[in-house]
Structure formats: C-alpha cells, structure tokens
Amino acid sequence: MEAQVENAIDIAFNPRSEQNLKSQAFEFLNQLRSEPQGWQVCLAIATREPRASEVARHVALDVVNEAIRSPQIQEPGLVFIKDSLLTYIRSTYSGVGSGVQQDPTTIQNKVTQTVTYLFTRLYTSQWPTFFNDFLALTSTSDSSVHDNQIGTNLYLRILISVHDEIADVIVQRSSEEQARDNNLKDVVRQRDAQSIAQSWQEIMLQWKARDERIIEQCLSTIGRWASWTDLSLIVNDTLLGLLFECISTPQAAAQEGYTNKLRDASLNTFTEILSKKMRPNDKLELIQVLRIKDVVAELIASPPLHELRPTSNYDTDLAEIVAKLVNNTVDDIVNVLESVSDADTTLSRANEQLKVFFPFVLRFFSDEYDEICSSVIPCLTDLLTYFRKRAKPNPDYAAMLPPILQAIIAKMKYDETSSWGNEDAQTDEAEFQELRKRLQVLQQAVAAVDEPLYIDTISTTIITSLENFQNQRGRVDWRGIDLVMHEMFLFGELAVKNGGLYSKTKPISPAAERLIGMMFKLVESDVASFSHPSIQLQYMEICVRYSTFFEANPQLIPRVLENFVRFVHHDHVKVRTRSWYLFHRFVKILRQQVGNIAQTVIQAVGDLLPIKAELPQEGSDDDDMSSDDNDRSADAIFTSQLYLYEAIGCMCGTFAVPVESQVLFLQSVMNPLYTDLENHLSLATTGDARAILQVHHLIMALGTLARGFSDWTPANTALSSHPPAEAVSKEFAKTAEAILVALESLNTSFDIRTAARFAFSRLVGVLGNRVLPQLIRWIDGLPSRTSSKDEMAMFLRLLDQVVYGFKTEIFDILNTLLTPFLQRVFSGIAEPTTGTDDEIQLSELKSQYLQFLLVILNNDLGSVLVSNANQPAFETVISTLEHFSKDVTDFPTAKLALGVLTRMVTAWGGPDLPAVTNAVPSADAPAAQPSLPGFDRFMMERFSPLCWALPSNANFNPKDAQGRQVLGEAAGLQKAIYAKTGQAYVTWLRDVELRGMGMDEATINEYLNALFTFDAKKFRKFFQDLVQKSHRGVKVNSGGMSPSPNVIPRITGRCTETANIHTFINQFPPNPSAQIPPPPNTPISALPPMAFQTKATLASFGGKLLKLTHHAQTTSCEMALNLFLPPQATLNPLKKVPVLFFLSGLTCTGDNCAEKGFLQHTAGKRGVAVCWPDTSPRGLKIEGEDDAYDFGSGAGFYVDATQEPWSQGYKMYSYIAEELPRALWESFGELDGERVPFGLLFRLDGLADLHGAVEGRWWMGDEGIFLKNPGKYKSVSAVAPIANPINCPWGQNAFKGYFGEENQETWKEHDATELVKGYKGPLDCLIDVGTSDNFYKSGQLLPENFAAAAKESGNDKNLRIRYQPDHDHSYFTIATFADDHVNFAARFLFE
C-alpha cells in the first residue's frame, strides 16, 4: 500500500505526467484522505527509514495533519501518532550520531505543523511533557547546555507555531476554537511558561556569540509569547541585558547583515512586549523598566541615524523600526491619558512621559523619508484626538500644537529631489500625494483642537509666501509656492461652508474672512506668472473652487481670465487639456459676470478651436495605455477641446451680451465649422475614415456649443430660465440644418448618427419650436436601417424629451411620422436576438418603446395613436402590449405593458362612475361614458383577460418578487376598468370571463366582492394572494381555503375582438382627465406604493441580488437600491424571510457594499434578506447639491431636512423608516413585513475625495433611526459609525444645512449619543471600529462618546464596541466582520 501511495504522489506532482494519469492520481489521493486508515499509511511513509522522497513525505504529512484536525481519530490513535513522530524526531534532531540525514526546510515546517496540531489535541490530557520533550532536544546530553543547533532550531520553531495556532489575534476563530485556545493558554501559563521563559535566556546566552540566526529566532519567539504570558518572566535583568546587548552590538564588517537583523529583531521584541495590554499605571512602569527612552535616544544619536542621515548610507530600515517603537510607546501613553481622570496621580506621570517622547515623535515625523514619517502618524492622530476631547485646556498640550502644525506643513512640501511631471517618478508622485492626504487629516485634527491657531498659522504662511514671491519678482523655488497653493486649496475645508464664503456680502466666518484676504493676495501677487506647471494648475483649481469670491469681486475676473487664456495655450499637454476643463468650469459658474469681456476672451482662444481629427494608431489599445498616455491620446485631447466650445457657449449666452453680439460671436465660431464640414463631407461620403471622424468631431463641437449657450428646455417654467432670443434660435437653426445635411449624407455611419443624436438633444434647448419643422428629417435620419436596438432605444429617450417639451405644438407632426417611426421600432423588436448583449438591448428597446407610449398618453396626446393616419399601427400597438403583458420571461416589460394599458383606460375610458369605486354597484347603476365610443367594451374584452395571462402560464412563479409586481399592476388595471364601466364590468366578469375560466361560484363572488369593496392597495394584495393560492392548488371560498383544482386555467388565446373597433375610434378629445399628484404633507401611509423596476438580477451565494429602481414620493425622485433575496425566500412560500437594512453614507450608492461587503455570504446561509438603499436623493437640481462630498447628493445623512431648499426632497428619514419598507412589503411577498423583523446595519464606504480619486473609506449614517423607533427594529449594529454628529465636523456641517444653525435642539434628535441618553431600551448593539481608522483618530466617529452616554443612561449592558487593532476604514474591514454582523442581526431576527 505504501508503494502504491508513493507512486500516486509521484505521478500527481510530476509536471511531466500525462494529464489523465495525474487526474487519476489526485482522485486516488483524495479517496485516501477520506479513508479511516489512510493516515496510518501516510505516517509510515513520513517517518520510515530509508526515507521517501521529499514530495511524498510532504503530502503524507499533510494527510496526517488533516486527520489529526478531524474528529475521525480518537485519543488512542493520536497517542500512536505522537509516539511514532516523537521517535522519528528524536532520532533525526537529537544531534547525536554521525551520518544522520537532516530534514529539508519544507519537511521541518511540515513536522512542526504536525506537532502543533497534536499539541492542540493532546497537551492538556495525554501529553503534559510536550514542551519538555522538545526542550530536551536542544542539548546533546542530559545537561542544561543547549548545544544542539538543529534541536534548538526545531524547539523554537514549535514555540512560534504553537503561538500562531492558539494566540495569533489576526486569525479568525469560531467560539469553540476560541474556548479551546483560551484553555490551552491557561494550562501553558500554569504548567510550562516559567521553564520556557528560562530556556530563552539560556539559549540566548549559549548562542549569542555563535549563531545569530538562533538568537534572531529566539527574539521572535519572545515577542510573540509576550502578548499572552506573564511579563515578569520576560522582563528581568538577564533578558533585558541580552536585548540591550543585541541593540548595541558593534557592527562587524563580516557579519554586518546579520548584526543588523539581530538589532532589528531586538527592537521588534521591545515593540511586541510594549504592546501587551495592562493597567495604565503598569504600562507606564513597563515603559520605564524597558528604558525605551534611553534605547530610542541612543539609537537616534547613533551614526546610522545621525551622522549618516544626510548621506545615502542613512539606515532607513533602522529609522523605520525605531519610529514604530516610538509610535507604539506614545500610543500607549495616550491610552493611559484617556483612561485616567484629572485627579489620578497616573495622569501627571503620563504627561511627563509624553513630554519626554514628544521630541522623538517630531524627529521621525520630520524625517526626509515618507515611509518613516508615516510610521508615527497614527500616534500623532491619537494624540490630537485626545487633545480635542479634553474639556479643560492644558498649556503643555497647547505648546505642542504649533510644532506639530509646522511639521505637517513642512512635510506637505515636495523634497529637493522631487520633479513634477517626470514620467519615471509616477509611483513616487502617487505615494507623495497619498501622504499629503494623510497629512491633511492631521491638519484637520489640529484645526478641530485649536481653530484660531490653524487659521493664523496657515493664513500667515500663505500671505507671507505670496508677499515674498511678489517682492522677489518670482525668484523663488517652485516647491515653496506649490506648498502655499496646496494649503490654500485645503483651507477651503474649513472656510467654505455649503459652497459659499459670504452671507449678505459679509464673510460667513473668520476662516472665510482670511480666505478672502488670501484670494486678494493671490490675484495681486501675480503668482500665476510663475512658469512652473504645478503652480499654474493649482492657481486655476483654486480660482474655480472659490468662484464665489469672484462673484463678490467681479472686478478681478478680467485679470484672472487673462491668466486662464494664457494657460489654455500651455506647451505641456497635461496643463493645457486640464486648463480647458477648468476654464470651462470658471466661465460656466461666472457666466453672468463675464459678458462684458466675452468678445475679447473668445478671440483669444479662437486659435484653439480648429478641429483636426486623428485616427487611432494601428495596434493601439486603450486598456494597455497608461493614464498619461490616455490623457495625451487624440481622442482624449478632442474630448477636452469640447470644453472650450461649451465655455464659449456660456459666455455668448449671458444676458450681459446683447443679442446682436451673441449672434456675431456664434457666427465667428460656427462659420469656420460649417466650412470645414462642407469641405470634408464629400470625402466622407466616399468612406474615407479620417474625413468621417472629422465630420463626427465637427458635429460634436456644434452640439457642445449649443449646450453651453443655454440651459433652458421646452416646457421649463422656472423663472430663472429663459429661451434664447429669436435671432439666436434662427442662427442655431442653420446649425441644425448643417448637421441634418451631414446626417442624411452619412446616415449609415454609426459615429455620425451618435454625434447627430448628441447634437440634436442639445439643440432642442436653443431652437425652441424651430426644431419642429425639421423633426421628420431628424426622425428619418437618426434611426437608420442598420441601427441597433440600443441605438433605437436611445433615440426613443430623446423623442420623449421632444414630446414633453412641445406637447401643445407637436400633434400634427407626431400624427404624420408616428406610423413609419413605430414600424421601425416594431422591426427592431421583431429581430431575433443573437446573444446576451442583444437580449439586453432588446429589453431596453421594449422598455423605451413602452415609456414612449406613456409619454404620449401622459401629455394629452393619446388621440394621435387612434387617428385616421395611425389606425393601421394602433392594432400593432395593442398586439405588442398584449404580447409583452403575457411574457413570463420578462417581468419588467410585462409590468410596464400593463401600466400602459391602465393609462389607456384612464385616458379613454371616460369619467369615473359615481359611487362605484368602493361600493357594491346596484342594478340601476349609471352606464359607462367612454371618450371613444365602444372603448368600454374593447377594454373589457381585450384588456381584462390579459390580467390572467401570466398567472395562467405554467412557468409563472407567483412567489417571484417581480412576478408579484406584475400581478399588482394587473390588479390595478382591473380596478381602473371597473372604475370606468361599473356594473357592465361586473356582469362581464361574472358571466363571461371568470366563469369561462372555470372559477367556482363561491370564488367568483368573493373575487367580485373584493373588487367592489377593497381599495386599490388591498385589492392588489388580494389578487396576488389569490394567484399564489391557486398555484398551490388551494382555492378561496366562503368556507375558507380548501384543496381544489387550479382556479386559473391556461389561457392560450384571447377573447373575441370587437370587430368594428376601428370604426368607433376616429378621434380623441383634447383634454382627458390627468393624474393628480398627492397634496403636500400627505402621510407616508397614504401615498401610493412605489413600483420597482428590476435593472439586473444576479446570482449570489445561492440567492439573487436584484438591482432595483423606483420613484419615491418622499424624495421626489427615482431611487436606486440593491436587494438580496436568500435561497430560503423561494423554498417555503408560507415562511417569509426577515430583512437587514444596510445604510451606507458619504458619496456612496446602494451598489458599494452590495458588491464589496460580502454580507450575502452569511445572509444566504441564515435566510436573511439584505437591502442596500441609496444614500440620498439624486438629481433634484438644487443649487449646490453636488458641490461637497459631505453635504447634499450622496452624503448619507438619514434625516428629514427642514431648511429650504433641502426640505423639498431630502426626506431620507421618512424614506428609510416608512416609505421604502412599505413598498418592499407590497412588492416582495417573500419579505416578512407584518412583524417588521428587520435590522439596521450602518456603514459608509467608497469615498471619492475632492480630487476624484476613489479611496476605500467608510463612514456612518443616522444611527438615531433605531433609537427613535423603540421596538420597531429587531437589531442594530454598526461599523465605524459617526456616533456623535453634533460634535464632529461632518455632522455639524450637514445639520447646519439641513436644519439651520439656530435649530440645534433639532440636531440632537438625529444624534445617537443624545438619543441614547433617554432611550428606554432594550439596546442590544454591536459596533466595530478600526483603531487604524484615520477618521476615528481625527474625531469624526466618536464612539467613546456614545459608550459614555449609554453607560450614563444604563443602556450599556448589551452594548459591544469592539476596537479592532490595525483595521482601517476600508472595504477589507467590512468584509472581515460582515459575518459577525449578519449573525448578530440573525440572532434577533429569528427570535
């Protein structure tokens, strides 16, 4: 058997083996692992003489290890393995006897692993001599001299492996494993810790001058074990003397590498010993006993860190290690300061220690090497956080702030070796910019502690530097000016609140006042004349960011624009293209102030406007290009060039420019484009690729010019928006004509159609109703015979815009072009699909087609569908609606088709019959009065049967969430028909439709009674439940539920058509009754439920992840969300699943954590649905909503704003707490909404910073939702929450905007720390915070405040706040603890 196993291993791991044989060998080995006696064969292979091959022994030991860890081997078998292995180890590692073959390193590692697994199973009961057995191997005789090198090495290996197995805090363990490990550590401490510690001293004394590798390994062992053993066994004179000796050992030239390793290992051991948790007073005592101050001082003064610091021989590795030691020491001191009261004598001792180590912190923080500086940033962050939280000022602390701030400023500066824009230094540049972001967090922390100091220091530095620049006539180093510009840009974090600097012409704050002074000095100093590209770019960034300054000081705009004009001509392509964008931003914001100099500026940039298209080089691939290469590509440069055209449009279109001048400016720009277009058009028609691309670019430029000129849209009633003057529209009509000529000539080119579609959408706003005479040509040219389904769908969206904008003027045109246009749409829908992408495009085309029909119906244009000209197409329209509403493979389209039918009923069915909607009709009820004669009969015979089409399909699953939505829409259609036809519909249902389906009399009566008496919401649920019961073989009757045949037959056809329907539908009245929106302040419960659209369905951990959108009444916009339905949601229709809501925050969407947080892993196992809503309303067009990352769009504050204009749609509290759950319960029958057993998990992720670089940072939403609704939610937990927003910058900024600065009592209603003070519980809460989270350290999160308030109010009994070492604000943190939080929620959700 051994030979057979060895042969299988050799085949499996031999790269030259045939694949078929390898597969057989692996299959055999897998079977061997599962065999009860397989480990015995493998143990023999691993330990026998003569020895097997290395790979055979390695695999054999792996099989043995797997068996040891499994429950299949009981104690007798484990003891047998122990005895066999120990016999082998003693013969191999005793160091006695010559000719003994030593194990290679791979086998030593595997043996160590096997011994460790045996330790976990046998140490406490069957192997009490474990450590002594291996300690004995360190000696060649029975003496205490540890002279056996190979045995000593194995002994230390085993000690390290035992620690890693039972005490490594990084390893995640189950509760059972944790209990086992704790027990093992207790026994080790009681039984063997003292002898093990003694052995370390003896080994170091024995080998310190003989083998530094063993000393290094011993030091590593000590550092590991220090975290969980008694320090008194380690921290003694003998061992400390050995450590100090290792640190101070002179460097021998022959052993320089190993001596450095030994020194570094000793320092790492110091750091590990120091990191052990203990009482504050003991920690300070340990710092003194270890003589950390003397060690650090000696090393700082040593040649490697002092004399050699200015040279290339500077020992950066040593500096980094010492910096980490200082960082950990100061971290411990700060922890002591935070944990003791002012009256405690320990406080004074800690303060003295802080004074001693503070200079060391500054020494390493100011180091020229960024990685060394970064090593002490964590302790500085902790220190500043402590300063900020102190209630009483301390002069010693205040004295530390200026040098900290000055050091931060100094580190913000490029060093002397740096060069900007060097392609070979891109990695260094990226690392430096990352360091700047970390330094920015420190600066903000200083500002939070002492805002006046920060304001004075930064403003003085900036003003002084700009004055020096002015006085020295620009003869300064670019690095100093770059620092000033960077600090000036960052100063806006404090100075600019909600996007502005002024309040009624006065600065809004002292910081704003200083920034205004800096801006005056910026312009006055003429720093823009400095030739370095970095300075010029930052100058433009600053001017754009603080554009409100120029609104208040328009006299400075010409001077600044003069600089912008110079920069847009820059030689450096990066500066030039970026300045085109910034120029556009500056002009767009200040368009009303630049009209008087528009002509000058337009003429100045005119030489940049000529377009020269360049074809991509053959073989080029954008995916393989660097970011700089992409920025310099012809396509990227043209895209940037378009910003110039939009900027010119902005300047031309201001009221400050007379209409005649507007026309002249436009002509000066457009006429050259027309000429160029004409010159290239004939060549393009021959198929010349560059000429076609040139035409494309010219059309894009014309469209972009129109976009910049006016933001007015047809049907826009806003007072601030006005249509262009007649003369301007006339000029743009020429543009439209030129583009149409190009489109008609090159209609077969996809690129030309794309550019024309873009231009058309922009021209609508400047042409006004002049677009209407050309509309037929646009519609004829944009969708060609070769247009894809996706292209047709995009054009339909564009047509929606036109119909909405010109609804009172478009009837005749629409009447003419509708049938031929719809025929193209029908052809696209009828084309067979050839793959997944094609199916997606078809789905989008169907959706846009139905939306187009809704736009027509909703804008009082329904009569165009049934006019004489379009009656031939009307039957096809109805047929498509019938077909879509029956499609069991496409629920979103079916739902939308039924919605169109419902809208037709509303539009053409006439007035609602009185006293019919919610009452049982009488025999003499009034007859229907349809707007179209015969339409009442038509909708009963054609529309009503469609409500049963999907339920009657054998493949329909009524438990599917999207399927239930379709049923809800079908129920709404029936209610709409009933409202218009009353008794006639009841008679039709009873005598024809329901009876014809085979429904029994009792069910018919109950069904009709529900139709009479239930409101729309209740009837929708009744209909959904009826269908679901029917599919389970249960019918509903007056006697309750009983088994019966399915009450819904399989419908294969449709009811008899009304033969003469076309003769009846000849005209449509102009003003059908319109939908009336709900009145203001309607209670959430009274609002109609929101219909969800499913954008994607993704398989995930056995369940489904749905990407949904819906229109929310509370936020007045479309909201997106993600919903995970676990596999249990479809297993048992009678058992619904609870829901865990995950609330993200700043700059996030519902996608971030749904795709990166991995909550689905455990949620799928536990049967918990998870919902990830969006973090704010989107696209409300409130001024300033997109200006700041921490306020407005995507800011993640779940509050109902009370301040205008935010109160118009920023109602996220109502949305999350009321409207969204209610809509989910309505639409997804799988979710448990009756007991409301859902939990809340708060987290923020994916912050995009002010420069647009995506970072993995997570912040917190409104934990107060749970505390404001006692008993409503079953659980609450959080990761990195903003626990006390009224006391942190993020929360204060948001609450000022949403509630007003004067309403601070309202602030408290959304602050978890304030709410917990009066909470009446119970409060079971889990919170995780990473100790390396910079936002925690800078005082944005404040979990300690929440803990203190919970303790004060008696709500801390079941509050768990876990401070996770080394975890930061990244997605790795949420993924690490996602299982914990889902399991925590599940514990309460399934009570």
PDB file of N, CA and C in Angstrom, residues 345-382:
ATOM      1  N   THR A 345      -3.134  60.370  40.048  1.00  0.00           N
ATOM      2  CA  THR A 345      -1.703  60.700  40.003  1.00  0.00           C
ATOM      3  C   THR A 345      -1.028  60.115  38.767  1.00  0.00           C
ATOM      4  N   THR A 346      -1.640  59.089  38.213  1.00  0.00           N
ATOM      5  CA  THR A 346      -1.078  58.499  36.989  1.00  0.00           C
ATOM      6  C   THR A 346      -1.055  59.505  35.854  1.00  0.00           C
ATOM      7  N   LEU A 347      -1.994  60.451  35.873  1.00  0.00           N
ATOM      8  CA  LEU A 347      -2.066  61.446  34.802  1.00  0.00           C
ATOM      9  C   LEU A 347      -0.780  62.252  34.709  1.00  0.00           C
ATOM     10  N   SER A 348      -0.253  62.693  35.843  1.00  0.00           N
ATOM     11  CA  SER A 348       0.971  63.506  35.822  1.00  0.00           C
ATOM     12  C   SER A 348       2.154  62.682  35.320  1.00  0.00           C
ATOM     13  N   ARG A 349       2.203  61.394  35.712  1.00  0.00           N
ATOM     14  CA  ARG A 349       3.286  60.545  35.226  1.00  0.00           C
ATOM     15  C   ARG A 349       3.198  60.381  33.704  1.00  0.00           C
ATOM     16  N   ALA A 350       1.970  60.193  33.204  1.00  0.00           N
ATOM     17  CA  ALA A 350       1.790  60.041  31.759  1.00  0.00           C
ATOM     18  C   ALA A 350       2.172  61.317  31.027  1.00  0.00           C
ATOM     19  N   ASN A 351       1.814  62.457  31.583  1.00  0.00           N
ATOM     20  CA  ASN A 351       2.168  63.727  30.953  1.00  0.00           C
ATOM     21  C   ASN A 351       3.683  63.929  30.901  1.00  0.00           C
ATOM     22  N   GLU A 352       4.372  63.499  31.956  1.00  0.00           N
ATOM     23  CA  GLU A 352       5.835  63.608  31.956  1.00  0.00           C
ATOM     24  C   GLU A 352       6.437  62.722  30.872  1.00  0.00           C
ATOM     25  N   GLN A 353       5.888  61.509  30.761  1.00  0.00           N
ATOM     26  CA  GLN A 353       6.366  60.615  29.702  1.00  0.00           C
ATOM     27  C   GLN A 353       6.094  61.201  28.324  1.00  0.00           C
ATOM     28  N   LEU A 354       4.938  61.825  28.163  1.00  0.00           N
ATOM     29  CA  LEU A 354       4.598  62.433  26.875  1.00  0.00           C
ATOM     30  C   LEU A 354       5.598  63.526  26.514  1.00  0.00           C
ATOM     31  N   LYS A 355       5.968  64.343  27.490  1.00  0.00           N
ATOM     32  CA  LYS A 355       6.957  65.404  27.235  1.00  0.00           C
ATOM     33  C   LYS A 355       8.294  64.807  26.787  1.00  0.00           C
ATOM     34  N   VAL A 356       8.647  63.650  27.364  1.00  0.00           N
ATOM     35  CA  VAL A 356       9.913  63.013  27.016  1.00  0.00           C
ATOM     36  C   VAL A 356       9.895  62.499  25.581  1.00  0.00           C
ATOM     37  N   PHE A 357       8.790  61.872  25.191  1.00  0.00           N
ATOM     38  CA  PHE A 357       8.746  61.220  23.884  1.00  0.00           C
ATOM     39  C   PHE A 357       8.281  62.142  22.758  1.00  0.00           C
ATOM     40  N   PHE A 358       7.685  63.279  23.085  1.00  0.00           N
ATOM     41  CA  PHE A 358       7.178  64.169  22.030  1.00  0.00           C
ATOM     42  C   PHE A 358       8.280  64.605  21.062  1.00  0.00           C
ATOM     43  N   PRO A 359       9.489  64.986  21.563  1.00  0.00           N
ATOM     44  CA  PRO A 359      10.552  65.336  20.597  1.00  0.00           C
ATOM     45  C   PRO A 359      10.919  64.175  19.674  1.00  0.00           C
ATOM     46  N   PHE A 360      10.855  62.932  20.182  1.00  0.00           N
ATOM     47  CA  PHE A 360      11.156  61.789  19.329  1.00  0.00           C
ATOM     48  C   PHE A 360      10.117  61.683  18.210  1.00  0.00           C
ATOM     49  N   VAL A 361       8.849  61.931  18.564  1.00  0.00           N
ATOM     50  CA  VAL A 361       7.792  61.882  17.547  1.00  0.00           C
ATOM     51  C   VAL A 361       8.077  62.900  16.452  1.00  0.00           C
ATOM     52  N   LEU A 362       8.401  64.124  16.859  1.00  0.00           N
ATOM     53  CA  LEU A 362       8.680  65.166  15.858  1.00  0.00           C
ATOM     54  C   LEU A 362       9.910  64.821  15.024  1.00  0.00           C
ATOM     55  N   ARG A 363      10.913  64.186  15.664  1.00  0.00           N
ATOM     56  CA  ARG A 363      12.122  63.813  14.913  1.00  0.00           C
ATOM     57  C   ARG A 363      11.774  62.879  13.753  1.00  0.00           C
ATOM     58  N   PHE A 364      11.003  61.850  14.032  1.00  0.00           N
ATOM     59  CA  PHE A 364      10.699  60.893  12.974  1.00  0.00           C
ATOM     60  C   PHE A 364       9.597  61.397  12.040  1.00  0.00           C
ATOM     61  N   PHE A 365       8.679  62.191  12.555  1.00  0.00           N
ATOM     62  CA  PHE A 365       7.649  62.759  11.687  1.00  0.00           C
ATOM     63  C   PHE A 365       8.262  63.702  10.654  1.00  0.00           C
ATOM     64  N   SER A 366       9.345  64.360  11.040  1.00  0.00           N
ATOM     65  CA  SER A 366      10.012  65.308  10.135  1.00  0.00           C
ATOM     66  C   SER A 366      11.060  64.638   9.265  1.00  0.00           C
ATOM     67  N   ASP A 367      11.172  63.326   9.344  1.00  0.00           N
ATOM     68  CA  ASP A 367      12.191  62.628   8.568  1.00  0.00           C
ATOM     69  C   ASP A 367      11.969  62.842   7.076  1.00  0.00           C
ATOM     70  N   GLU A 368      13.088  62.884   6.356  1.00  0.00           N
ATOM     71  CA  GLU A 368      13.006  63.142   4.918  1.00  0.00           C
ATOM     72  C   GLU A 368      12.310  62.005   4.174  1.00  0.00           C
ATOM     73  N   TYR A 369      12.349  60.804   4.732  1.00  0.00           N
ATOM     74  CA  TYR A 369      11.764  59.650   4.055  1.00  0.00           C
ATOM     75  C   TYR A 369      10.314  59.480   4.498  1.00  0.00           C
ATOM     76  N   ASP A 370       9.417  59.427   3.521  1.00  0.00           N
ATOM     77  CA  ASP A 370       7.983  59.427   3.821  1.00  0.00           C
ATOM     78  C   ASP A 370       7.537  58.182   4.578  1.00  0.00           C
ATOM     79  N   GLU A 371       8.162  57.028   4.291  1.00  0.00           N
ATOM     80  CA  GLU A 371       7.732  55.825   4.996  1.00  0.00           C
ATOM     81  C   GLU A 371       8.070  55.900   6.490  1.00  0.00           C
ATOM     82  N   ILE A 372       9.141  56.631   6.823  1.00  0.00           N
ATOM     83  CA  ILE A 372       9.491  56.819   8.237  1.00  0.00           C
ATOM     84  C   ILE A 372       8.524  57.799   8.886  1.00  0.00           C
ATOM     85  N   CYS A 373       8.240  58.866   8.199  1.00  0.00           N
ATOM     86  CA  CYS A 373       7.248  59.831   8.684  1.00  0.00           C
ATOM     87  C   CYS A 373       5.905  59.149   8.917  1.00  0.00           C
ATOM     88  N   SER A 374       5.504  58.298   7.990  1.00  0.00           N
ATOM     89  CA  SER A 374       4.194  57.644   8.102  1.00  0.00           C
ATOM     90  C   SER A 374       4.108  56.747   9.328  1.00  0.00           C
ATOM     91  N   SER A 375       5.248  56.268   9.811  1.00  0.00           N
ATOM     92  CA  SER A 375       5.234  55.344  10.941  1.00  0.00           C
ATOM     93  C   SER A 375       4.716  55.981  12.219  1.00  0.00           C
ATOM     94  N   VAL A 376       4.840  57.298  12.365  1.00  0.00           N
ATOM     95  CA  VAL A 376       4.391  57.953  13.602  1.00  0.00           C
ATOM     96  C   VAL A 376       3.098  58.741  13.404  1.00  0.00           C
ATOM     97  N   ILE A 377       2.538  58.712  12.219  1.00  0.00           N
ATOM     98  CA  ILE A 377       1.265  59.412  12.006  1.00  0.00           C
ATOM     99  C   ILE A 377       0.152  58.852  12.887  1.00  0.00           C
ATOM    100  N   PRO A 378       0.057  57.519  13.090  1.00  0.00           N
ATOM    101  CA  PRO A 378      -1.020  57.015  13.963  1.00  0.00           C
ATOM    102  C   PRO A 378      -0.986  57.588  15.373  1.00  0.00           C
ATOM    103  N   CYS A 379       0.208  57.663  15.991  1.00  0.00           N
ATOM    104  CA  CYS A 379       0.253  58.183  17.366  1.00  0.00           C
ATOM    105  C   CYS A 379      -0.031  59.676  17.393  1.00  0.00           C
ATOM    106  N   LEU A 380       0.382  60.398  16.359  1.00  0.00           N
ATOM    107  CA  LEU A 380       0.044  61.823  16.295  1.00  0.00           C
ATOM    108  C   LEU A 380      -1.461  62.018  16.180  1.00  0.00           C
ATOM    109  N   THR A 381      -2.081  61.175  15.387  1.00  0.00           N
ATOM    110  CA  THR A 381      -3.537  61.253  15.245  1.00  0.00           C
ATOM    111  C   THR A 381      -4.216  60.978  16.578  1.00  0.00           C
ATOM    112  N   ASP A 382      -3.746  59.953  17.279  1.00  0.00           N
ATOM    113  CA  ASP A 382      -4.312  59.644  18.599  1.00  0.00           C
ATOM    114  C   ASP A 382      -4.109  60.796  19.571  1.00  0.00           C
TER     115      ASP A 382
END
